[in-house]
Short mmCIF file of N, CA, C and O and ligand atoms in Angstrom, two decimals:
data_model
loop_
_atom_site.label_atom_id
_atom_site.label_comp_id
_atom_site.label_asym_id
_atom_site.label_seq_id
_atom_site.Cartn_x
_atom_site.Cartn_y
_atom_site.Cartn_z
N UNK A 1 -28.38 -40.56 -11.45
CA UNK A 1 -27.38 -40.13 -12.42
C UNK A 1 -28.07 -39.70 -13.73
O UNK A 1 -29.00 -40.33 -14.23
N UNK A 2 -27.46 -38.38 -14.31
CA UNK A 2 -28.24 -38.40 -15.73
C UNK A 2 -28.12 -39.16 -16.78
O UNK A 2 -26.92 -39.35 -17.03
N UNK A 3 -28.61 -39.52 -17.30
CA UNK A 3 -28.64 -40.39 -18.62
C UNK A 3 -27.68 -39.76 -19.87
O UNK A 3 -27.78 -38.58 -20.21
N UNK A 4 -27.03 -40.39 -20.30
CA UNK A 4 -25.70 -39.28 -21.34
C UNK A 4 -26.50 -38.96 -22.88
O UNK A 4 -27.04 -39.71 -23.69
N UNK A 5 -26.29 -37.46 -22.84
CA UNK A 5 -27.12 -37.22 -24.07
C UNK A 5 -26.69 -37.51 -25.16
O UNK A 5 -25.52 -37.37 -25.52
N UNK A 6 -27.83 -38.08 -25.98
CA UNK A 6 -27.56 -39.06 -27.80
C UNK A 6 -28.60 -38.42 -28.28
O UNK A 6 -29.80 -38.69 -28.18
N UNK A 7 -27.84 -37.14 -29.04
CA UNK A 7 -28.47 -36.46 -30.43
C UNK A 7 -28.39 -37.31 -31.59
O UNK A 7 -27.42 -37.91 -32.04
N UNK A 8 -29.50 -37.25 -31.97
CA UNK A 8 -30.22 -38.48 -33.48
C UNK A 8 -30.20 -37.48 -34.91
O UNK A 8 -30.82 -36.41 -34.95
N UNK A 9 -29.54 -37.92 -35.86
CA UNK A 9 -29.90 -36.82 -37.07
C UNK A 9 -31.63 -36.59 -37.45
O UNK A 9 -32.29 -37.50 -37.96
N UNK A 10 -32.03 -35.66 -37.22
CA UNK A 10 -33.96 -35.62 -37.85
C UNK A 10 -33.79 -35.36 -39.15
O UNK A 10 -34.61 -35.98 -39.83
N UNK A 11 -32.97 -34.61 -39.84
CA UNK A 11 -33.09 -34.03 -40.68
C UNK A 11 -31.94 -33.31 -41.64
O UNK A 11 -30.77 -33.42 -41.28
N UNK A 12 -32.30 -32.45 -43.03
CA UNK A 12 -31.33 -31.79 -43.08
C UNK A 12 -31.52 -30.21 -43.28
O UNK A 12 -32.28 -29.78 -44.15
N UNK A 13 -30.87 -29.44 -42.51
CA UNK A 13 -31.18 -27.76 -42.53
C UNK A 13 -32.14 -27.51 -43.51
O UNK A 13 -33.16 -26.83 -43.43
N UNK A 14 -31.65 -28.22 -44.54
CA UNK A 14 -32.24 -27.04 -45.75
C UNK A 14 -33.55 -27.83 -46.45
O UNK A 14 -33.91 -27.56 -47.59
N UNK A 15 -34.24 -28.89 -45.57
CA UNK A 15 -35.34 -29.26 -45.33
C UNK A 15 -36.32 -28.45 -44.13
O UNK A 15 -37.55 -28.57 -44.09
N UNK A 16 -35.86 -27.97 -43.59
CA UNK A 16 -36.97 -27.32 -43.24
C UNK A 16 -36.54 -25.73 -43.65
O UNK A 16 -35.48 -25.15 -43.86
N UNK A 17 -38.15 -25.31 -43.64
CA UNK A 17 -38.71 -24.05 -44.18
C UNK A 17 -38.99 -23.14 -43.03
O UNK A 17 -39.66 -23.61 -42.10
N UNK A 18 -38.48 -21.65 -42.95
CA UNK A 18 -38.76 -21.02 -41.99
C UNK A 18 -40.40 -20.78 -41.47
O UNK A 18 -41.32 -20.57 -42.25
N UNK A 19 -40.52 -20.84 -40.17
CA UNK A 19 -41.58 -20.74 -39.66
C UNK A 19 -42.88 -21.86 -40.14
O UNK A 19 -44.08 -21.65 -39.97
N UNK A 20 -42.10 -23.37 -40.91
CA UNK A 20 -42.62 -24.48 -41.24
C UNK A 20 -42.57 -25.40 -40.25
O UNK A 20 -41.41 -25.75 -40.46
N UNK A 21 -42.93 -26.09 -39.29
CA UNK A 21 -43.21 -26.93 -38.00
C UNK A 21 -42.80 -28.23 -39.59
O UNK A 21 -43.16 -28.38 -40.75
N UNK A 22 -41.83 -28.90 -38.59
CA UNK A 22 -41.80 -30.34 -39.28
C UNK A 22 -41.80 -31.03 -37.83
O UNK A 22 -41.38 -30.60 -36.76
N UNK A 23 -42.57 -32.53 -38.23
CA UNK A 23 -42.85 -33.40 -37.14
C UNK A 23 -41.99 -34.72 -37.35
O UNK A 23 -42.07 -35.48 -38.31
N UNK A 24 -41.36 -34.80 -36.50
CA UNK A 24 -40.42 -36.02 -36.71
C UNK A 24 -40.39 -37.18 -35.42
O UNK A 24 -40.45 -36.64 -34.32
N UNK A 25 -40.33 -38.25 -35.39
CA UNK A 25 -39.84 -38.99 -34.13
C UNK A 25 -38.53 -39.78 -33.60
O UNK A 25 -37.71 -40.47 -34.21
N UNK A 26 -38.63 -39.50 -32.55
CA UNK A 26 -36.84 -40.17 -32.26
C UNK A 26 -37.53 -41.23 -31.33
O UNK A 26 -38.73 -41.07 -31.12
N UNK A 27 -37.03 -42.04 -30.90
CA UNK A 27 -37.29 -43.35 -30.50
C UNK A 27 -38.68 -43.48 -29.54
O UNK A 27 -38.80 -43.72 -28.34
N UNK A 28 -39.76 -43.20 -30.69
CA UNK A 28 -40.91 -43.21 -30.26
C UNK A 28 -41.70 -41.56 -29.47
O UNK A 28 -42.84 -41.52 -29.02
N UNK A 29 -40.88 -40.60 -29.50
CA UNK A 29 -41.40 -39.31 -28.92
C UNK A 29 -41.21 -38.86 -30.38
O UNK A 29 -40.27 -38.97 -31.16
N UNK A 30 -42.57 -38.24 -30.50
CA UNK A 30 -42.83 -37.03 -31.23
C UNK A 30 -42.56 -35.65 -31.01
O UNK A 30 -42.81 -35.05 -29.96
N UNK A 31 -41.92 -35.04 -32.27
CA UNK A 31 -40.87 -33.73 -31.95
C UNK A 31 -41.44 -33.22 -32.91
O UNK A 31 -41.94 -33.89 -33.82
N UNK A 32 -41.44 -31.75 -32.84
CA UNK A 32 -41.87 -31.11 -33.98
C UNK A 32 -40.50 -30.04 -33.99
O UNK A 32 -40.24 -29.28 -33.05
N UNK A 33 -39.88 -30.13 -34.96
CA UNK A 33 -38.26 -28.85 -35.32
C UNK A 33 -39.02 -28.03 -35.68
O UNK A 33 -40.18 -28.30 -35.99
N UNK A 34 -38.38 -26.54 -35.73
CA UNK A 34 -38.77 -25.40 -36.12
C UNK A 34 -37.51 -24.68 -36.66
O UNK A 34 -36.46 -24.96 -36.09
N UNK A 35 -37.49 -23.96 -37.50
CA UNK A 35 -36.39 -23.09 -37.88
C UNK A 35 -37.47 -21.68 -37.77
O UNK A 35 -38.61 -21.57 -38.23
N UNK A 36 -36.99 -21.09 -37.32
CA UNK A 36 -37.57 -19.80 -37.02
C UNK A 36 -36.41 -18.81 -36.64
O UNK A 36 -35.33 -19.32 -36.36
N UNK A 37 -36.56 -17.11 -36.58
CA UNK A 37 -35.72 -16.51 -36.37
C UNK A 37 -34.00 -16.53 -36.19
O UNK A 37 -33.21 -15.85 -35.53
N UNK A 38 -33.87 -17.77 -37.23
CA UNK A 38 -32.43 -18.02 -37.42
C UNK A 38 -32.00 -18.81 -36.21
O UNK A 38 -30.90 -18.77 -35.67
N UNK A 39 -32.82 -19.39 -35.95
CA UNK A 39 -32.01 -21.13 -35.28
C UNK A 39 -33.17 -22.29 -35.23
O UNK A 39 -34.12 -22.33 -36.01
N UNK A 40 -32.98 -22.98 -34.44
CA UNK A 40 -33.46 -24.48 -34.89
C UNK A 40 -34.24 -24.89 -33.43
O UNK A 40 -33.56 -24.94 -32.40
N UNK A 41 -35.30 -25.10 -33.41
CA UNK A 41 -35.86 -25.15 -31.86
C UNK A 41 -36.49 -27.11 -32.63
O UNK A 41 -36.69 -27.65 -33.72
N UNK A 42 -36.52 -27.41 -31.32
CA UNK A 42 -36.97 -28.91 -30.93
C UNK A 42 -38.07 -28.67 -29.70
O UNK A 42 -37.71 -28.40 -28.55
N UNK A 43 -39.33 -28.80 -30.06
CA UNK A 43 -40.23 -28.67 -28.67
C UNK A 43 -41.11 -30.32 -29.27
O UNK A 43 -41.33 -30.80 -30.38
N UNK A 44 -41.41 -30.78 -27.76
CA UNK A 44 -42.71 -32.27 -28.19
C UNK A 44 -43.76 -31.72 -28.95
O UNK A 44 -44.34 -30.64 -29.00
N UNK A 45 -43.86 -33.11 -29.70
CA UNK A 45 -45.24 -32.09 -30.95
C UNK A 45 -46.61 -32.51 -30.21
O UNK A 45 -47.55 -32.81 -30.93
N UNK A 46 -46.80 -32.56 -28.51
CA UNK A 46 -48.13 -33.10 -28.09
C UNK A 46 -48.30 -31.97 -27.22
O UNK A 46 -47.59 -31.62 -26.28
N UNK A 47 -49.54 -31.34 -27.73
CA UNK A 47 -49.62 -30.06 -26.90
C UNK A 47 -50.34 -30.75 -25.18
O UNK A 47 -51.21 -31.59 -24.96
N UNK A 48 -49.41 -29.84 -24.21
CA UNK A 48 -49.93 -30.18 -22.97
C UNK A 48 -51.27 -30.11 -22.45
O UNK A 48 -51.53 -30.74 -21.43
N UNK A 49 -52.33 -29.31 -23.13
CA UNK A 49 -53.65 -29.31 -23.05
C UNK A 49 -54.75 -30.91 -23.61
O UNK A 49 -55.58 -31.63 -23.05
N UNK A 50 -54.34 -30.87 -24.52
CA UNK A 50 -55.15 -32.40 -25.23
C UNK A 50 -54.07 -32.91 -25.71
O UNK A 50 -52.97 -32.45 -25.43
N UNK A 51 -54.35 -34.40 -26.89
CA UNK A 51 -53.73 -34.65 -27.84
C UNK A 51 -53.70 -34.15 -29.06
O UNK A 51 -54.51 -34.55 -29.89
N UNK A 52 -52.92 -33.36 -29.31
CA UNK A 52 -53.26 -32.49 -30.36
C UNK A 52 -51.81 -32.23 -31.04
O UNK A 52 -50.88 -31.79 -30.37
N UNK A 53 -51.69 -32.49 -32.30
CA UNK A 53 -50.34 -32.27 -33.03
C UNK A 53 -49.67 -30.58 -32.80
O UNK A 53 -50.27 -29.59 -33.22
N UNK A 54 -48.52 -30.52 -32.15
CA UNK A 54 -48.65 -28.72 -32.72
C UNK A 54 -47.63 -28.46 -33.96
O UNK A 54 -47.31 -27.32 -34.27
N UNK A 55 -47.23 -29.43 -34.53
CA UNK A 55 -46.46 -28.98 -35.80
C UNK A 55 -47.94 -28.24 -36.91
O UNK A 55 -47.98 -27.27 -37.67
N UNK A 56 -49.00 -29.29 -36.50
CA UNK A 56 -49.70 -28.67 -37.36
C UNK A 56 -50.53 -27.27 -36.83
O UNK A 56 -51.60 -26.94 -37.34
N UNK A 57 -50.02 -26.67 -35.97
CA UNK A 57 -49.44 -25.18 -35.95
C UNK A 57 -49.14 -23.75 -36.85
O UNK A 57 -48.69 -23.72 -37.99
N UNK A 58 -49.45 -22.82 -36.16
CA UNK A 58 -48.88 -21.74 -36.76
C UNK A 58 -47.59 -21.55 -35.97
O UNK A 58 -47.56 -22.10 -34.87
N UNK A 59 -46.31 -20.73 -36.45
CA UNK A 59 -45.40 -20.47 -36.02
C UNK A 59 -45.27 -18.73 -36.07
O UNK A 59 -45.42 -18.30 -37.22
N UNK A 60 -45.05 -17.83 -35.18
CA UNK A 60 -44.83 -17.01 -35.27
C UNK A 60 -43.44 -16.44 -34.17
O UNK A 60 -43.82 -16.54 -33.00
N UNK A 61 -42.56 -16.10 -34.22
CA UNK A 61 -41.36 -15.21 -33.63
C UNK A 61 -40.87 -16.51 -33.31
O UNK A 61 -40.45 -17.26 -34.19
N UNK A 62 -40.89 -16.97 -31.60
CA UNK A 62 -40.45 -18.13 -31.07
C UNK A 62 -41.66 -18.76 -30.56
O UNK A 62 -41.47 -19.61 -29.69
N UNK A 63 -43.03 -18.51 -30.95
CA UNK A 63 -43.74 -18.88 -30.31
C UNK A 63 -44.47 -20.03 -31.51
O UNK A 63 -44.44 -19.68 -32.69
N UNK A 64 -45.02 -21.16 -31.22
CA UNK A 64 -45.95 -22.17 -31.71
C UNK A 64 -47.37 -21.79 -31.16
O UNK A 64 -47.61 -21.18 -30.11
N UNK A 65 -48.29 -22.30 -32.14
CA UNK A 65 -49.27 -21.81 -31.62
C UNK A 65 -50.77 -23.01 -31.86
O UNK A 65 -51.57 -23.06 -32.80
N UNK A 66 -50.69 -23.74 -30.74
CA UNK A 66 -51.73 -25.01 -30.53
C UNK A 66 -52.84 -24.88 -31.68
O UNK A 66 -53.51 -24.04 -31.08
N UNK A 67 -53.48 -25.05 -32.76
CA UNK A 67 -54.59 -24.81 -33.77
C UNK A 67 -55.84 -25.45 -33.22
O UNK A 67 -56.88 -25.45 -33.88
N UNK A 68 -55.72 -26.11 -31.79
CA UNK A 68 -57.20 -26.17 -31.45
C UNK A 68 -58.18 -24.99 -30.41
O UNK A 68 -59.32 -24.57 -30.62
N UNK A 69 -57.35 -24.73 -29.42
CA UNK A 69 -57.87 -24.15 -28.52
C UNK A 69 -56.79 -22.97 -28.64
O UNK A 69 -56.61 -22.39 -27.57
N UNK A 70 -56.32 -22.68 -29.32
CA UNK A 70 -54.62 -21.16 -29.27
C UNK A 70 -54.16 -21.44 -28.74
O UNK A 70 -53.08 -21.42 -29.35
N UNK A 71 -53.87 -22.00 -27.35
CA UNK A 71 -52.73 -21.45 -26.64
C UNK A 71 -51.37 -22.07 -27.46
O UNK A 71 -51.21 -23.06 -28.17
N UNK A 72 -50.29 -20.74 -26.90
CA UNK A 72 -49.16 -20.82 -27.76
C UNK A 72 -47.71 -21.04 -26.59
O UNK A 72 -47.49 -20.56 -25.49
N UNK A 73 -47.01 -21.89 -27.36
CA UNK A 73 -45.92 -22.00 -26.52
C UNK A 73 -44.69 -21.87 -26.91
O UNK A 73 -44.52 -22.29 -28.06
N UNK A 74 -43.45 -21.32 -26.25
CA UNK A 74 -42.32 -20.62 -26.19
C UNK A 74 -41.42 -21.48 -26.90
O UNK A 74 -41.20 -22.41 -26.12
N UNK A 75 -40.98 -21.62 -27.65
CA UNK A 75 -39.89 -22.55 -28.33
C UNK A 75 -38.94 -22.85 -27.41
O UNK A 75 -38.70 -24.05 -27.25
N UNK A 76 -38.34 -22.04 -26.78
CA UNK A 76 -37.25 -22.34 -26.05
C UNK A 76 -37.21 -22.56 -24.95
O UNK A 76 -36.16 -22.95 -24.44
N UNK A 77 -38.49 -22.37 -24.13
CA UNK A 77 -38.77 -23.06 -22.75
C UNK A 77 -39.76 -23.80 -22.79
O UNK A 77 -39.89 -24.58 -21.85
N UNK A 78 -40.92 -23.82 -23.99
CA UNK A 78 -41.89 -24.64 -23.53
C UNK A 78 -43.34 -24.50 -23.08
O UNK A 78 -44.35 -25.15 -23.33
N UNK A 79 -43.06 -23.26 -22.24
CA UNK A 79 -43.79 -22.50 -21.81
C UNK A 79 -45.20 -22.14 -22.60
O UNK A 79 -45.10 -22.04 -23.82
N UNK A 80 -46.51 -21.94 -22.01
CA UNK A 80 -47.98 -21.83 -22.57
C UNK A 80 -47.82 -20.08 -22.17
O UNK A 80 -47.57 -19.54 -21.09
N UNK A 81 -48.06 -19.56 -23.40
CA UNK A 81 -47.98 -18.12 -22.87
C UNK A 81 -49.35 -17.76 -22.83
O UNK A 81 -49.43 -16.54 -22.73
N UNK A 82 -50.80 -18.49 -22.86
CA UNK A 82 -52.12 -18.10 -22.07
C UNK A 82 -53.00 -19.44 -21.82
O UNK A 82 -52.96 -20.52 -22.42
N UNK A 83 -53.54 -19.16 -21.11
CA UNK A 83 -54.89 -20.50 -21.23
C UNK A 83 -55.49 -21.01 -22.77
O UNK A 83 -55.42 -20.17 -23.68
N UNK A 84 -56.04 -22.30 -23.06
CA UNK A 84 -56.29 -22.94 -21.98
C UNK A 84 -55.17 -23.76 -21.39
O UNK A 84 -55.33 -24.10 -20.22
N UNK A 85 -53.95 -24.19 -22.06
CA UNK A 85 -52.51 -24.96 -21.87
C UNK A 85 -52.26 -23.97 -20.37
O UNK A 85 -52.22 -22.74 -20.34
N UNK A 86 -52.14 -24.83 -19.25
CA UNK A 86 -51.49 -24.42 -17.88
C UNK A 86 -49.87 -25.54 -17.99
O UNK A 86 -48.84 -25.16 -17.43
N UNK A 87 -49.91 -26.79 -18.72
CA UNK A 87 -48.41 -27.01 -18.66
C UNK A 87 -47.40 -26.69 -19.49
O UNK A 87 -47.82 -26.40 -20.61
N UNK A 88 -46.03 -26.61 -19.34
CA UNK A 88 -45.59 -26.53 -20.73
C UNK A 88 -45.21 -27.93 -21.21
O UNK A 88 -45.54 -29.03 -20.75
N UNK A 89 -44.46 -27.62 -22.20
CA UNK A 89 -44.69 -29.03 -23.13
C UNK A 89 -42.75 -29.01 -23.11
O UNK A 89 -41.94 -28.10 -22.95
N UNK A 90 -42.61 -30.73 -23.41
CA UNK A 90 -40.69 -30.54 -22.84
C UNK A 90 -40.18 -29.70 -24.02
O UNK A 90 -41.00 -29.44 -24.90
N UNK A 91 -39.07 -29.29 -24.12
CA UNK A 91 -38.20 -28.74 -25.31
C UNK A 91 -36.90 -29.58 -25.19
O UNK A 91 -36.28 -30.03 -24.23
N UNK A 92 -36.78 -29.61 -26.20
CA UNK A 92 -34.72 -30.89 -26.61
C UNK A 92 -33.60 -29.84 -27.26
O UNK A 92 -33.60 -29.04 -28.19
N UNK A 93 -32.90 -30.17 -26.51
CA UNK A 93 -31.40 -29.62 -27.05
C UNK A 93 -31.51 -29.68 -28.85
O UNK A 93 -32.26 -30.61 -29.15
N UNK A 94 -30.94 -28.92 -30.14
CA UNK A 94 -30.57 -28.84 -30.84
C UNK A 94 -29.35 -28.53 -30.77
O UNK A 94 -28.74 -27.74 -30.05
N UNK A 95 -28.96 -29.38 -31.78
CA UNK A 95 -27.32 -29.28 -32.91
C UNK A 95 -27.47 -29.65 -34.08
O UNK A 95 -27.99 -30.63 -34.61
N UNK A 96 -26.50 -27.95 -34.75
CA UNK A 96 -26.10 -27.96 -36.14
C UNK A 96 -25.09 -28.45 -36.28
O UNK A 96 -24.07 -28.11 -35.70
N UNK A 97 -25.26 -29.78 -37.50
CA UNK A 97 -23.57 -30.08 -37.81
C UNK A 97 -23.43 -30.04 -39.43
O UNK A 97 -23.75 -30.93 -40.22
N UNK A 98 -22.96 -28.99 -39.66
CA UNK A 98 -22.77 -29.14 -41.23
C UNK A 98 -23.98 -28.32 -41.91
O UNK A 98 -24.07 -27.11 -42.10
N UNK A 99 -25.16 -29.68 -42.31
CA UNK A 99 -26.07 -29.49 -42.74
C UNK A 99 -27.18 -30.41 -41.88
O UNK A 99 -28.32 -30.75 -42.18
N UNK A 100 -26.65 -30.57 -41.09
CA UNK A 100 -27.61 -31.60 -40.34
C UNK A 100 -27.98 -31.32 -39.04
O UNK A 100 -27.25 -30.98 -38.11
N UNK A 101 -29.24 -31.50 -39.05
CA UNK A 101 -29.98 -30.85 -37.41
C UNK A 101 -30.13 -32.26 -36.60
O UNK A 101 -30.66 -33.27 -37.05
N UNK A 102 -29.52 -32.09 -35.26
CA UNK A 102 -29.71 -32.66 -34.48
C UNK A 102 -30.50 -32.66 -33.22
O UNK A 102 -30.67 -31.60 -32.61
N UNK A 103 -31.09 -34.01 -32.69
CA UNK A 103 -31.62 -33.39 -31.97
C UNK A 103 -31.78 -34.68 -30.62
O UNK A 103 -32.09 -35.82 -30.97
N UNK A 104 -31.50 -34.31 -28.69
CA UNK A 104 -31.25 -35.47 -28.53
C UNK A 104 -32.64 -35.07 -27.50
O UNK A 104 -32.61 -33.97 -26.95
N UNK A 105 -33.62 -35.84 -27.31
CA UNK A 105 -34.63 -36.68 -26.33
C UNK A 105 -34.71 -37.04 -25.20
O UNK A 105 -35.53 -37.27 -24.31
N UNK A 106 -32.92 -37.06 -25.59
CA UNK A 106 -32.73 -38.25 -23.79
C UNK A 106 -32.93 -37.03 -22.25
O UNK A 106 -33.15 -37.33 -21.07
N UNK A 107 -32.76 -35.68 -22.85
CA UNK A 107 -32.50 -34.48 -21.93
C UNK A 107 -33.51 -33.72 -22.21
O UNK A 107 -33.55 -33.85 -23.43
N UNK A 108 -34.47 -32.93 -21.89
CA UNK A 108 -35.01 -31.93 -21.66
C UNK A 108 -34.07 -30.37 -21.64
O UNK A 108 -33.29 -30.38 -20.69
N UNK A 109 -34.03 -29.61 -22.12
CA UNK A 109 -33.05 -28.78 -22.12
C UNK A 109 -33.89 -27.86 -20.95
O UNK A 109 -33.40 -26.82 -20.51
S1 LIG B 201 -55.37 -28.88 -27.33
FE1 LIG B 201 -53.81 -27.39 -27.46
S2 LIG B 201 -54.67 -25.69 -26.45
FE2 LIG B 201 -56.22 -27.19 -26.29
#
């Protein structure tokens, strides 16, 4: 059975900065939010290649971009769009409520 999804407040909109990676944690998983191209992406902030933060990242279009070895991954799927990253990394549902970004863990979107 799936587990019922529980979005956690991270934050508030107008705390994060476009194309600014903020790193936040919800019950022990590290998330890095993104506001980029006018919405709100939630991808894990542990790049699938090493341990390696990717908030501390470049952000460009929808893509994040690993600062050790490049490879960059898709905001909205996850996805490594070249070597050396062959996995992708999970992505979480976002919700806007108001002023507040949500974001739930329990699901993989
Ligand atoms: S640690 Fe991220 S690409 Fe190598």
């Amino acid at each position: 059975m799936t587990p019922p999804t529980t979005f956690v407040r991270v934050c508030g909109l107008d705390e994060l900065e476009e194309g600014t990676p903020k790193r936040v944690e919800i019950d022990g998983t590290p998330v890095s939010v993104v506001r980029t191209e006018g919405e709100v992406f939630a991808i894990n902030d542990i790049c699938s290649h090493a341990n390696v933060s990717l908030s501390e990242g470049e952000v460009e279009d929808c893509m994040i971009e690993c600062w050790l070895h490049g490879s960059s991954f898709d905001l909205r799927t996850g996805k490594p769009s070249g070597l050396p990253a062959t996995r992708p990394v999970p992505v979480y549902p976002v919700k806007i409520e108001g002023d507040d970004v949500l974001v739930s863990v329990t699901q993989e979107s």
